[in-house]
Coordinates of C-alpha atoms and ligand atoms in Angstrom, one line a residue:
M221 CA 85.3 82.5 152.6
I222 CA 85.6 85.1 149.7
S223 CA 83.6 88.6 150.3
Q224 CA 81.8 89.8 147.6
V225 CA 83.6 93.4 147.9
V226 CA 86.8 94.7 147.5
D227 CA 89.0 94.8 151.0
R228 CA 89.0 98.3 151.8
S229 CA 93.3 98.9 151.8
D230 CA 92.8 96.8 148.5
A231 CA 90.6 99.0 147.0
K232 CA 93.2 102.1 147.6
L233 CA 95.9 100.6 146.2
S234 CA 93.5 99.7 143.0
M235 CA 92.0 103.5 143.3
A236 CA 95.7 105.1 143.2
H237 CA 96.4 103.3 139.8
L238 CA 93.1 104.7 138.4
Y239 CA 93.8 108.0 139.5
V240 CA 97.0 108.1 137.2
A241 CA 95.3 106.3 134.3
F242 CA 92.3 108.6 133.9
G243 CA 95.2 111.7 134.6
A244 CA 96.9 110.5 131.9
V245 CA 93.5 110.0 129.4
L246 CA 92.8 113.7 129.7
L247 CA 96.5 115.0 129.2
G248 CA 96.6 112.3 126.4
G249 CA 93.7 113.6 124.5
I250 CA 94.7 117.2 124.8
A251 CA 97.8 116.4 123.0
G252 CA 95.4 114.3 121.0
L253 CA 93.0 117.2 119.8
L254 CA 95.5 119.7 119.3
Q255 CA 97.6 117.0 116.8
T256 CA 94.4 116.3 114.5
L257 CA 94.0 120.1 114.6
V258 CA 97.4 120.8 113.0
R259 CA 97.6 118.0 110.8
S260 CA 94.6 119.5 109.1
G261 CA 96.1 122.8 109.0
T262 CA 93.7 124.3 111.2
I263 CA 96.3 125.6 114.0
V264 CA 99.8 126.5 114.2
L265 CA 101.1 125.3 117.6
P266 CA 102.4 128.3 120.0
A267 CA 105.3 128.6 122.4
G268 CA 107.5 126.4 120.2
I269 CA 105.3 123.1 121.0
G270 CA 106.2 120.8 118.4
Y271 CA 103.9 118.1 116.6
Y272 CA 106.1 115.5 117.2
Q273 CA 106.7 116.0 121.0
L274 CA 102.9 116.2 120.9
L275 CA 102.4 113.0 118.6
T276 CA 105.3 111.3 121.7
A277 CA 102.6 112.4 124.5
H278 CA 99.5 111.5 123.4
G279 CA 101.7 107.6 122.4
I280 CA 103.0 107.4 125.9
L281 CA 100.6 108.8 127.9
L282 CA 97.3 107.2 126.5
A283 CA 99.1 103.4 125.3
L284 CA 101.4 103.2 127.8
V285 CA 100.7 104.9 131.2
F286 CA 96.7 104.8 130.8
T287 CA 96.7 101.2 129.7
T288 CA 99.2 99.8 132.1
Y289 CA 98.0 101.9 135.0
F290 CA 94.2 101.1 134.5
I291 CA 94.9 96.9 133.7
I292 CA 96.9 97.0 137.1
G293 CA 94.2 98.8 139.0
F294 CA 91.8 96.6 137.8
F295 CA 93.3 93.2 138.3
Y296 CA 94.4 94.2 142.1
A297 CA 90.8 94.6 142.7
G298 CA 89.9 91.7 140.6
L299 CA 92.3 89.6 142.5
S300 CA 90.9 90.9 145.7
R301 CA 87.2 90.2 145.0
T302 CA 88.4 86.6 143.8
L303 CA 91.0 85.5 145.6
G304 CA 90.8 87.7 148.9
K305 CA 92.5 90.3 150.9
F306 CA 96.3 90.6 149.2
Y307 CA 98.2 89.2 151.9
D308 CA 100.9 91.7 153.5
Q309 CA 104.3 90.5 151.7
P310 CA 102.5 91.4 148.2
Y311 CA 100.4 94.3 149.2
R312 CA 103.9 96.0 150.1
M313 CA 105.3 95.0 146.9
A314 CA 102.0 96.4 145.1
W315 CA 103.0 99.6 146.9
L316 CA 106.1 99.8 146.0
G317 CA 105.7 98.9 142.4
F318 CA 103.4 101.8 142.3
V319 CA 106.1 104.4 143.1
I320 CA 109.0 103.2 141.1
M321 CA 106.4 102.9 137.8
T322 CA 105.1 106.5 138.9
F323 CA 109.0 108.0 139.7
G324 CA 109.5 106.2 135.9
T325 CA 106.5 107.8 134.4
V326 CA 107.1 111.1 135.7
L327 CA 110.7 110.9 134.5
T328 CA 109.9 110.0 131.1
T329 CA 107.1 112.6 131.0
V330 CA 109.3 115.3 132.3
M331 CA 111.6 114.8 129.7
I332 CA 109.1 114.5 126.9
L333 CA 107.6 118.0 127.9
L334 CA 110.9 119.6 128.1
N335 CA 111.2 118.3 124.0
E336 CA 114.3 116.0 125.1
G337 CA 112.2 112.9 124.5
T338 CA 110.7 113.5 121.2
V339 CA 111.0 109.8 119.8
L340 CA 107.8 108.9 119.5
Y341 CA 106.1 105.8 121.4
T342 CA 108.5 103.3 119.9
F343 CA 111.3 105.1 120.3
Y344 CA 112.8 103.9 117.0
A345 CA 117.0 104.2 116.9
P346 CA 118.4 106.2 115.4
L347 CA 116.1 108.9 116.9
K348 CA 118.0 109.6 120.0
A349 CA 116.8 110.7 123.3
S350 CA 118.3 112.2 126.7
P351 CA 119.2 108.7 128.6
L352 CA 116.9 110.3 131.2
F353 CA 113.8 109.7 129.0
Y354 CA 115.4 105.5 128.8
I355 CA 116.0 105.5 132.3
G356 CA 112.3 106.9 133.1
L357 CA 110.8 103.9 130.9
T358 CA 113.4 101.1 132.7
F359 CA 112.1 102.3 136.2
F360 CA 108.5 101.7 134.9
I361 CA 109.0 98.4 133.7
I362 CA 110.8 97.6 137.0
G363 CA 107.7 99.0 138.6
T364 CA 105.4 96.8 136.6
W365 CA 107.3 94.0 137.0
L366 CA 106.7 94.4 141.1
A367 CA 103.5 94.9 140.3
G368 CA 103.1 91.3 138.1
G369 CA 105.2 90.0 141.5
A370 CA 102.6 91.1 143.7
M371 CA 99.9 89.5 142.0
C372 CA 101.7 86.1 141.3
H373 CA 102.9 85.9 144.9
Q374 CA 99.4 86.3 145.9
Y375 CA 97.8 84.2 143.8
Y376 CA 100.3 81.3 144.6
I377 CA 100.0 81.9 148.6
C378 CA 95.9 81.7 147.7
K379 CA 96.2 78.6 145.7
K380 CA 98.5 76.9 148.1
V381 CA 96.1 77.8 151.4
S382 CA 93.2 76.7 149.0
K383 CA 94.9 73.6 147.7
K384 CA 92.5 73.8 144.5
K385 CA 93.9 72.5 141.4
L386 CA 92.6 75.4 139.6
S387 CA 92.4 78.8 140.8
P388 CA 89.2 81.5 140.0
L389 CA 88.5 82.2 136.2
F390 CA 89.4 86.0 136.8
A391 CA 92.6 85.5 139.2
F392 CA 93.9 82.9 136.0
M393 CA 93.2 85.0 133.4
A394 CA 95.3 88.3 135.7
V395 CA 98.0 85.9 136.3
S396 CA 98.2 85.0 132.6
T397 CA 98.2 88.4 131.4
M398 CA 100.7 89.3 133.6
V399 CA 102.9 86.2 132.9
L400 CA 102.5 87.8 129.1
W401 CA 103.8 90.8 130.2
F402 CA 106.7 89.5 131.7
V403 CA 107.8 87.3 129.1
A404 CA 107.2 90.4 126.6
T405 CA 108.9 92.9 128.7
I406 CA 112.2 91.3 128.8
G407 CA 113.0 92.6 124.8
V408 CA 111.9 95.8 125.4
A409 CA 114.1 96.0 128.7
A410 CA 116.9 94.0 126.9
S411 CA 117.1 96.7 124.2
V412 CA 116.8 99.9 126.6
L413 CA 120.1 98.3 129.3
F414 CA 122.0 97.3 126.6
Q415 CA 121.3 99.2 123.7
F416 CA 119.6 102.8 124.0
I417 CA 120.8 103.6 127.6
P418 CA 124.6 103.2 127.0
W419 CA 124.5 104.6 123.5
S420 CA 122.4 108.0 124.7
L421 CA 125.3 108.2 127.8
G422 CA 128.0 108.1 125.1
W423 CA 129.4 105.1 126.3
V424 CA 129.2 103.6 123.0
D425 CA 129.3 105.1 119.7
G426 CA 126.6 103.2 117.7
I427 CA 123.7 101.3 118.2
N428 CA 122.7 98.4 115.8
I429 CA 119.1 99.7 114.4
L430 CA 117.8 96.6 113.4
L431 CA 118.6 94.5 116.5
S432 CA 116.8 97.3 118.6
R433 CA 113.6 97.4 116.4
T434 CA 113.4 93.6 116.8
L435 CA 113.2 93.5 120.2
F436 CA 111.1 96.4 120.6
W437 CA 108.4 94.3 118.6
Y438 CA 109.1 91.4 120.3
F439 CA 107.6 93.0 123.0
G440 CA 105.3 95.3 121.0
H441 CA 103.1 93.6 119.5
P442 CA 102.5 91.0 122.7
L443 CA 102.3 94.9 123.9
V444 CA 99.0 95.0 122.2
Y445 CA 97.8 91.7 123.6
F446 CA 98.5 93.3 126.7
W447 CA 96.1 95.8 126.5
L448 CA 93.3 93.6 125.3
L449 CA 93.3 90.6 127.3
P450 CA 92.0 92.3 130.5
A451 CA 89.3 93.6 127.9
Y452 CA 88.5 90.2 126.9
V453 CA 88.2 89.2 131.3
C454 CA 85.3 91.9 131.0
W455 CA 83.8 90.2 128.0
Y456 CA 84.6 86.6 129.6
V457 CA 83.9 87.1 133.2
I458 CA 82.0 90.3 133.9
I459 CA 79.3 90.8 131.3
P460 CA 77.4 87.4 131.7
E461 CA 76.8 88.1 135.0
I462 CA 75.6 92.2 133.7
I463 CA 73.3 90.6 131.3
G464 CA 71.7 87.9 133.6
G465 CA 73.5 84.9 131.7
K466 CA 76.8 82.4 132.2
I467 CA 79.9 82.0 131.2
F468 CA 79.6 79.8 128.1
S469 CA 82.8 77.7 129.0
D470 CA 85.4 77.9 131.7
A471 CA 87.3 75.7 129.7
L472 CA 87.4 77.5 126.5
A473 CA 88.1 81.3 128.2
R474 CA 91.2 79.7 129.7
L475 CA 92.3 77.7 126.5
S476 CA 92.0 81.2 125.0
F477 CA 93.9 83.0 127.3
V478 CA 96.6 79.9 126.9
L479 CA 96.7 80.6 123.2
F480 CA 97.1 84.5 123.8
L481 CA 100.5 83.2 125.5
L482 CA 101.8 80.7 122.9
F483 CA 101.0 82.7 120.1
S484 CA 101.3 86.2 120.8
I485 CA 105.1 86.5 121.3
P486 CA 106.8 84.9 118.3
V487 CA 105.0 87.4 115.9
G488 CA 107.0 90.5 116.0
F489 CA 108.1 90.2 112.6
H490 CA 104.6 91.4 111.3
H491 CA 105.5 94.8 112.1
Q492 CA 108.9 94.7 110.2
L493 CA 107.8 93.1 106.9
L494 CA 109.0 96.0 105.0
E495 CA 112.1 96.6 107.3
S496 CA 115.4 95.1 105.1
G497 CA 117.9 92.4 106.8
I498 CA 115.5 89.8 107.8
S499 CA 115.2 87.2 105.3
P500 CA 111.6 86.5 103.8
F501 CA 111.4 83.1 105.4
W502 CA 111.8 83.9 109.0
K503 CA 109.0 87.2 108.1
F504 CA 106.9 84.1 106.4
L505 CA 107.1 82.0 109.5
Q506 CA 106.0 84.9 111.7
V507 CA 103.0 85.8 109.4
V508 CA 102.0 82.1 109.9
L509 CA 102.3 82.3 113.7
T510 CA 100.4 85.4 113.1
F511 CA 97.2 84.3 111.6
M512 CA 97.7 81.4 114.8
V513 CA 97.0 84.1 117.2
I514 CA 93.5 84.9 115.2
V515 CA 92.3 81.7 116.7
P516 CA 91.8 82.6 120.0
S517 CA 90.0 85.7 119.0
L518 CA 87.7 83.9 117.0
M519 CA 87.0 81.3 119.8
T520 CA 86.3 85.1 122.0
A521 CA 83.6 86.2 119.6
F522 CA 81.7 82.2 119.7
S523 CA 81.8 81.9 123.4
L524 CA 80.2 85.8 123.7
F525 CA 77.9 84.9 120.8
A526 CA 76.9 81.6 122.6
T527 CA 76.4 83.6 126.1
F528 CA 74.4 86.3 124.7
E529 CA 72.2 84.0 122.6
I530 CA 71.9 81.4 125.8
S531 CA 70.9 84.3 128.0
G532 CA 68.2 85.6 125.6
R533 CA 66.5 82.6 124.9
R534 CA 66.3 82.1 128.5
K535 CA 64.9 85.7 128.3
G536 CA 61.9 84.4 126.2
A537 CA 63.6 85.2 122.5
S538 CA 62.4 82.7 120.0
S539 CA 63.9 84.2 116.8
L540 CA 66.9 83.8 115.0
F541 CA 68.3 87.0 116.2
G542 CA 65.8 88.4 119.0
W543 CA 68.4 87.8 121.8
F544 CA 69.7 90.9 120.5
K545 CA 66.9 92.7 121.5
K546 CA 66.9 90.7 125.2
L547 CA 70.2 92.8 125.8
P548 CA 70.2 95.2 128.4
W549 CA 71.3 98.2 126.3
K550 CA 70.6 100.6 128.5
D551 CA 72.8 99.7 131.2
A552 CA 76.2 101.7 130.4
R553 CA 78.0 98.7 132.7
F554 CA 77.3 96.6 129.6
F555 CA 76.7 99.3 126.4
A556 CA 80.2 100.7 126.3
P557 CA 81.7 96.9 126.5
M558 CA 79.6 96.0 124.3
V559 CA 80.4 98.8 121.5
G560 CA 83.9 97.7 122.0
M561 CA 83.1 94.4 121.1
L562 CA 81.3 95.3 117.8
I563 CA 84.0 98.0 117.0
F564 CA 86.5 95.2 117.4
I565 CA 84.9 93.1 114.6
P566 CA 85.9 95.4 111.4
A567 CA 89.4 96.2 114.1
G568 CA 90.3 92.7 113.7
A569 CA 89.5 92.3 110.2
G570 CA 91.8 95.1 109.7
G571 CA 94.9 93.8 111.3
I572 CA 94.4 90.3 109.3
I573 CA 94.7 92.5 106.3
N574 CA 97.8 94.2 107.9
A575 CA 99.3 90.8 108.3
S576 CA 98.6 89.6 104.7
N577 CA 102.2 89.6 104.2
Q578 CA 102.1 91.2 100.4
M579 CA 98.8 93.7 101.3
N580 CA 101.2 95.3 104.1
Q581 CA 102.8 96.5 101.7
I582 CA 99.8 98.5 101.0
V583 CA 99.3 99.5 104.5
H584 CA 102.4 100.1 106.3
N585 CA 103.8 103.3 107.3
T586 CA 100.1 105.1 106.1
L587 CA 97.5 106.4 108.4
W588 CA 95.7 102.7 107.5
V589 CA 97.6 101.6 110.5
T590 CA 97.0 104.3 112.6
G591 CA 93.2 103.6 111.9
H592 CA 93.9 100.0 112.8
F593 CA 94.8 100.7 116.2
H594 CA 92.4 103.2 117.1
L595 CA 89.7 100.6 116.3
T596 CA 91.4 98.2 118.3
V597 CA 93.4 99.9 121.6
A598 CA 91.6 103.1 121.3
S599 CA 88.0 101.8 120.9
S600 CA 87.4 98.0 121.8
V601 CA 89.8 98.5 124.7
A602 CA 89.3 101.9 125.8
L603 CA 85.4 101.6 125.8
T604 CA 85.8 98.2 127.8
F605 CA 88.3 99.8 130.0
F606 CA 85.9 103.1 130.6
G607 CA 83.0 100.4 130.9
I608 CA 84.6 98.5 133.7
A609 CA 85.6 101.8 136.0
Y610 CA 81.6 103.4 135.4
W611 CA 81.1 100.3 138.1
L612 CA 84.6 99.4 139.6
I613 CA 85.2 103.3 140.6
P614 CA 81.4 103.4 142.6
H615 CA 82.8 99.8 144.3
L616 CA 86.0 101.0 145.4
T617 CA 84.3 104.5 146.8
G618 CA 81.7 103.2 148.2
R619 CA 79.5 105.3 146.1
V620 CA 76.8 104.0 143.8
L621 CA 76.4 104.3 139.7
T622 CA 73.1 106.2 139.5
G623 CA 70.4 106.1 136.7
R624 CA 71.4 109.4 135.9
M625 CA 75.1 108.5 135.2
H626 CA 74.3 105.7 133.1
Q627 CA 72.3 107.8 130.7
L628 CA 75.6 109.9 130.8
A629 CA 78.1 107.2 130.5
N630 CA 75.6 105.5 127.4
L631 CA 75.9 109.5 126.0
Q632 CA 79.9 108.9 126.5
T633 CA 80.0 105.6 124.5
I634 CA 77.8 107.4 121.5
L635 CA 80.2 110.1 121.2
W636 CA 83.4 108.0 121.5
A637 CA 81.6 105.9 118.6
V638 CA 80.7 108.6 116.6
G639 CA 84.1 110.6 116.7
M640 CA 86.2 107.3 116.0
F641 CA 84.1 106.6 113.2
F642 CA 84.8 109.9 111.7
M643 CA 88.3 109.6 112.4
S644 CA 89.3 106.3 112.3
G645 CA 87.3 106.3 109.0
A646 CA 89.2 108.8 107.5
M647 CA 92.3 107.6 108.6
H648 CA 91.5 104.1 107.0
T649 CA 90.1 105.5 103.6
V650 CA 93.2 108.1 103.2
G651 CA 95.7 105.8 104.1
L652 CA 94.9 103.6 101.1
L653 CA 95.4 106.7 99.2
G654 CA 98.7 106.7 100.4
A655 CA 98.5 109.4 103.0
P656 CA 101.7 108.7 105.3
R657 CA 101.3 107.9 109.2
R658 CA 103.8 110.1 111.7
T659 CA 103.4 113.2 109.5
A660 CA 103.0 116.7 110.5
Y661 CA 100.5 119.2 108.0
T662 CA 102.4 119.6 104.5
T663 CA 100.7 119.8 101.1
Y664 CA 104.2 118.2 99.8
Q665 CA 104.8 121.6 97.5
D666 CA 101.1 121.8 96.9
N667 CA 101.4 117.6 95.1
P668 CA 97.8 117.1 93.7
D669 CA 98.1 113.8 95.6
A670 CA 98.6 115.5 98.9
L671 CA 96.1 117.8 98.4
G672 CA 93.6 115.3 97.7
W673 CA 94.2 114.4 101.8
I674 CA 93.3 116.9 103.3
P675 CA 89.5 116.8 103.3
Y676 CA 90.4 113.2 105.2
E677 CA 92.5 115.0 107.7
V678 CA 89.7 118.0 108.2
T679 CA 87.3 114.6 109.0
M680 CA 90.1 113.5 111.3
A681 CA 89.7 116.7 113.1
L682 CA 86.4 116.8 113.3
G683 CA 86.4 113.5 114.9
G684 CA 89.1 113.7 117.0
S685 CA 87.0 117.3 118.4
I686 CA 84.0 115.2 119.4
L687 CA 86.4 112.3 121.0
F688 CA 87.8 115.3 122.8
I689 CA 84.4 115.8 124.0
A690 CA 83.7 112.5 125.0
I691 CA 86.8 112.6 126.9
I692 CA 85.9 115.6 128.8
L693 CA 82.5 113.7 129.9
L694 CA 84.2 110.6 130.6
I695 CA 86.5 112.8 133.4
V696 CA 82.9 114.6 134.5
I697 CA 81.7 111.3 135.3
L698 CA 84.3 109.3 136.7
T699 CA 85.1 112.8 138.9
D700 CA 81.2 112.4 140.0
L701 CA 81.7 108.5 140.8
A702 CA 84.9 108.9 142.8
F703 CA 84.2 111.8 144.4
F704 CA 80.1 113.1 144.8
A705 CA 77.8 110.2 143.8
P706 CA 75.4 109.2 147.0
K707 CA 77.0 107.1 149.2
G708 CA 75.9 103.2 148.9
K709 CA 76.8 99.4 147.4
E710 CA 77.9 98.7 143.9
D711 CA 78.0 95.3 142.8
F712 CA 81.4 94.0 141.5
P713 CA 79.9 91.6 139.1
I714 CA 81.7 88.4 138.6
G715 CA 80.0 85.4 136.3
T716 CA 79.6 82.2 137.1
V717 CA 79.6 79.1 134.6
A718 CA 76.7 77.7 132.7
D719 CA 75.8 74.2 134.0
Q720 CA 76.3 72.4 130.6
A721 CA 79.7 73.6 130.2
E722 CA 82.4 71.0 130.3
K723 CA 85.1 70.5 133.3
T724 CA 88.0 72.2 133.0
P725 CA 91.4 70.1 132.2
V726 CA 93.6 70.7 135.1
I727 CA 96.4 70.7 132.4
L728 CA 95.1 74.5 131.2
E729 CA 96.9 75.9 134.6
N730 CA 100.2 73.7 134.5
W731 CA 102.6 77.1 134.2
R732 CA 105.4 74.9 133.1
L733 CA 104.3 73.1 130.7
W734 CA 102.7 76.8 128.8
L735 CA 106.0 78.1 129.6
T736 CA 108.2 75.4 128.2
V737 CA 106.0 75.5 124.6
V738 CA 106.4 79.5 124.8
T739 CA 110.0 79.5 125.2
I740 CA 110.4 76.8 122.5
L741 CA 108.5 79.2 119.8
I742 CA 110.3 82.5 121.0
L743 CA 113.5 80.1 120.4
V744 CA 112.2 79.1 117.1
A745 CA 110.8 82.7 115.7
Y746 CA 113.9 84.7 116.4
T747 CA 117.3 82.6 117.4
V748 CA 118.2 82.6 113.7
P749 CA 117.3 86.2 112.6
V750 CA 118.9 87.5 115.6
V751 CA 121.7 85.7 115.1
H752 CA 121.9 87.2 111.7
M753 CA 121.3 90.4 112.8
I754 CA 124.2 90.3 114.6
E755 CA 126.8 88.6 113.0
H756 CA 126.0 91.0 109.7
A757 CA 125.5 93.7 111.4
P758 CA 126.5 97.7 109.7
P759 CA 128.8 99.2 111.8
G760 CA 126.8 100.8 114.6
S761 CA 124.6 103.9 113.7
P762 CA 125.5 107.3 115.7
G763 CA 121.9 109.3 117.2
Y764 CA 119.7 111.9 115.6
K765 CA 117.9 114.3 116.7
F766 CA 115.8 115.7 114.3
W767 CA 113.5 117.8 116.6
Ligands
HAS920 FE1 97.3 95.3 114.9 C1 99.4 97.4 113.9 C2 98.0 92.5 113.1 C3 94.7 93.0 116.7 C4 97.3 97.1 118.1 N1 98.0 97.2 115.4 C5 98.8 97.7 115.6 C6 99.4 98.9 116.1 C7 98.9 98.8 116.7 C8 97.8 97.6 117.2 C9 98.8 99.7 118.2 O1 100.2 92.3 110.9 C10 100.6 100.3 115.2 C11 102.0 99.7 115.6 C12 103.1 101.0 115.5 O2 102.9 101.8 116.1 O3 103.5 100.7 114.5 N2 96.4 93.4 114.8 C13 96.9 92.2 114.4 C14 95.9 91.3 113.7 C15 95.3 91.4 114.9 C16 95.8 92.8 115.7 C17 96.5 90.5 113.1 N3 96.1 95.1 116.7 C18 95.3 94.4 117.6 C19 94.9 94.6 118.8 C20 95.7 95.5 119.1 C21 96.7 95.9 117.9 C22 94.0 93.8 119.6 C23 95.2 96.7 120.3 C24 94.7 96.2 121.1 N4 98.5 95.0 113.6 C25 98.8 94.1 112.9 C26 100.0 94.4 111.7 C27 100.4 95.4 112.7 C28 99.5 95.9 112.9 C29 100.1 93.1 110.9 C30 101.7 96.1 111.7 C31 100.9 97.4 110.7 C32 102.1 97.5 109.8 O4 102.7 97.3 108.8 O5 103.1 98.9 110.8 C33 94.2 89.9 115.2 O6 94.7 89.7 116.8 C34 92.9 90.6 114.8 C35 91.9 89.4 115.5 C36 90.5 89.8 115.6 C37 89.8 89.0 115.2 C38 88.3 89.7 115.6 C39 87.5 89.0 116.6 C40 85.8 89.4 117.2 C41 85.6 89.9 118.5 C42 84.5 90.5 119.0 C43 83.1 89.6 118.9 C44 82.0 90.8 119.2 C45 80.7 90.3 119.8 C46 79.8 91.4 119.1 C47 80.6 88.9 120.2 C48 89.5 88.3 114.5 C49 86.4 88.7 119.5 C50 79.1 90.9 118.3 C51 77.4 90.8 118.8 C52 76.5 91.5 118.0 C53 75.3 92.0 118.7 C54 76.7 91.2 116.7
CU921 CU1 101.2 93.2 116.0

């Protein structure tokens, strides 16, 4: 019998990850604030700290450390809640994963702080960091594999014990997300192990730049769905329970996760549309596949609207949009993810613009792209994660989310949305005016176009400052929830499926089938272009240290 609460030792495991996650938010947030102030010409950094050094710390701490630790911590708790207490073996593997991941994180962060790894979060060659930077990343990835292994093991044992063909929806989604992560990280691990480490140690003279970037984006695109899918877990499984509704369809939810697994990997070229050395045919093929991966997001939007409308009508809403008013707007557990969902509508539309082959020429390498990912990962995903933390942390620490904390958390969400409106809005606009991304303050010798960008950069700094206040407020709320809030029992909401939903076909949980299809898709999308990259490679490039 599964209890309604996370087991106490599993709770400790989950909390360990959440501490690191939110510690990273604080440090990464400080870097972010300073960046917007430098970029707008407001301040000059003291003590020899470089703009690009901060930018690297910001990217790694927020896009990699915060997200990954949060996701793993959230999944451990959810698996414990839906499958039951972790068995000994996966439990030990999970802690080992935590230790290895944290060792890697500390090593990489120290190298960035020592200014030995100022290569940004994409660590594009021929920028060359200290070998310890790449070795830290390797440990980080191995740690996440152990975490994924622990989850799959727990899932496997529980499935065997229960003899059911279908696992709980939460567990299925968590395992699919980790499987996506396994398949994706093979690319970056290959590049780091076989290209970057030997090259940075001086064992080989040159690196195949195009191949390294391709292996990075083979990983880099599914990485964005590794961030998004846990938010979708909340939207599909947790939000219906919070609003007093039902999950619209278990089958649709599972199908959307399967489609993400299939289509999120063979699409990395949409980050390399302006890279020479890849023929237009293969770029076009991956653009087509990119448009396929929009489908499961549209299915998600449809399913969420259905859940909202059905539950609103049950509560007596009769007009076309009357259900909108019946949603629990004052509940922080709902409000933060809901604002995330609303933001995902323009955020996703921006992604479709990026992917549209020719239009990519206008936006690529401009601040538009920075605007895009501050709406997607830094708003839709981040706000959903904050919304989860508001109930998950007190659930795990045996405390309650009080009415006063609901109010403060809602204020946090509003500040985040307002700050992001200014910052990301200005980034999108000035990107269309040609302002490049990843560039410190410069007027390009008082070039009139570049001078025209400055007001937008000041607006970015204004938004960034509001966001920083929101981060401080977030940390205050979470510290209260972890250590000071009144003792009590906070629910871990898990939705139930609507009665009218069709029965879920078991084929959706046929891993062998989906892994075969994904392997075929990857081979089709990548084999020929990668063979070309190796066969026609120019001499390997030496490394550069521009900082
Ligand atoms: Fe992206 C670049 C294309 C989604 C993150 N993306 C990036 C980078 C990041 C990133 C970090 O094709 C920069 C990487 C770098 O450093 O260079 N992106 C897409 C497309 C999608 C997309 C087609 N991106 C994301 C998500 C991210 C993310 C999600 C993070 C979590 N992106 C690109 C491309 C580039 C790119 C190019 C390269 C640009 C370049 O040139 O460098 C799609 O997945 C988007 C589909 C989404 C939708 C929206 C569905 C809406 C939903 C919400 C429903 C709301 C409800 C509430 C129900 C179609 C599900 C409503 C309620 C009411 C009451 C109204
Ligand atoms: Cu992408």
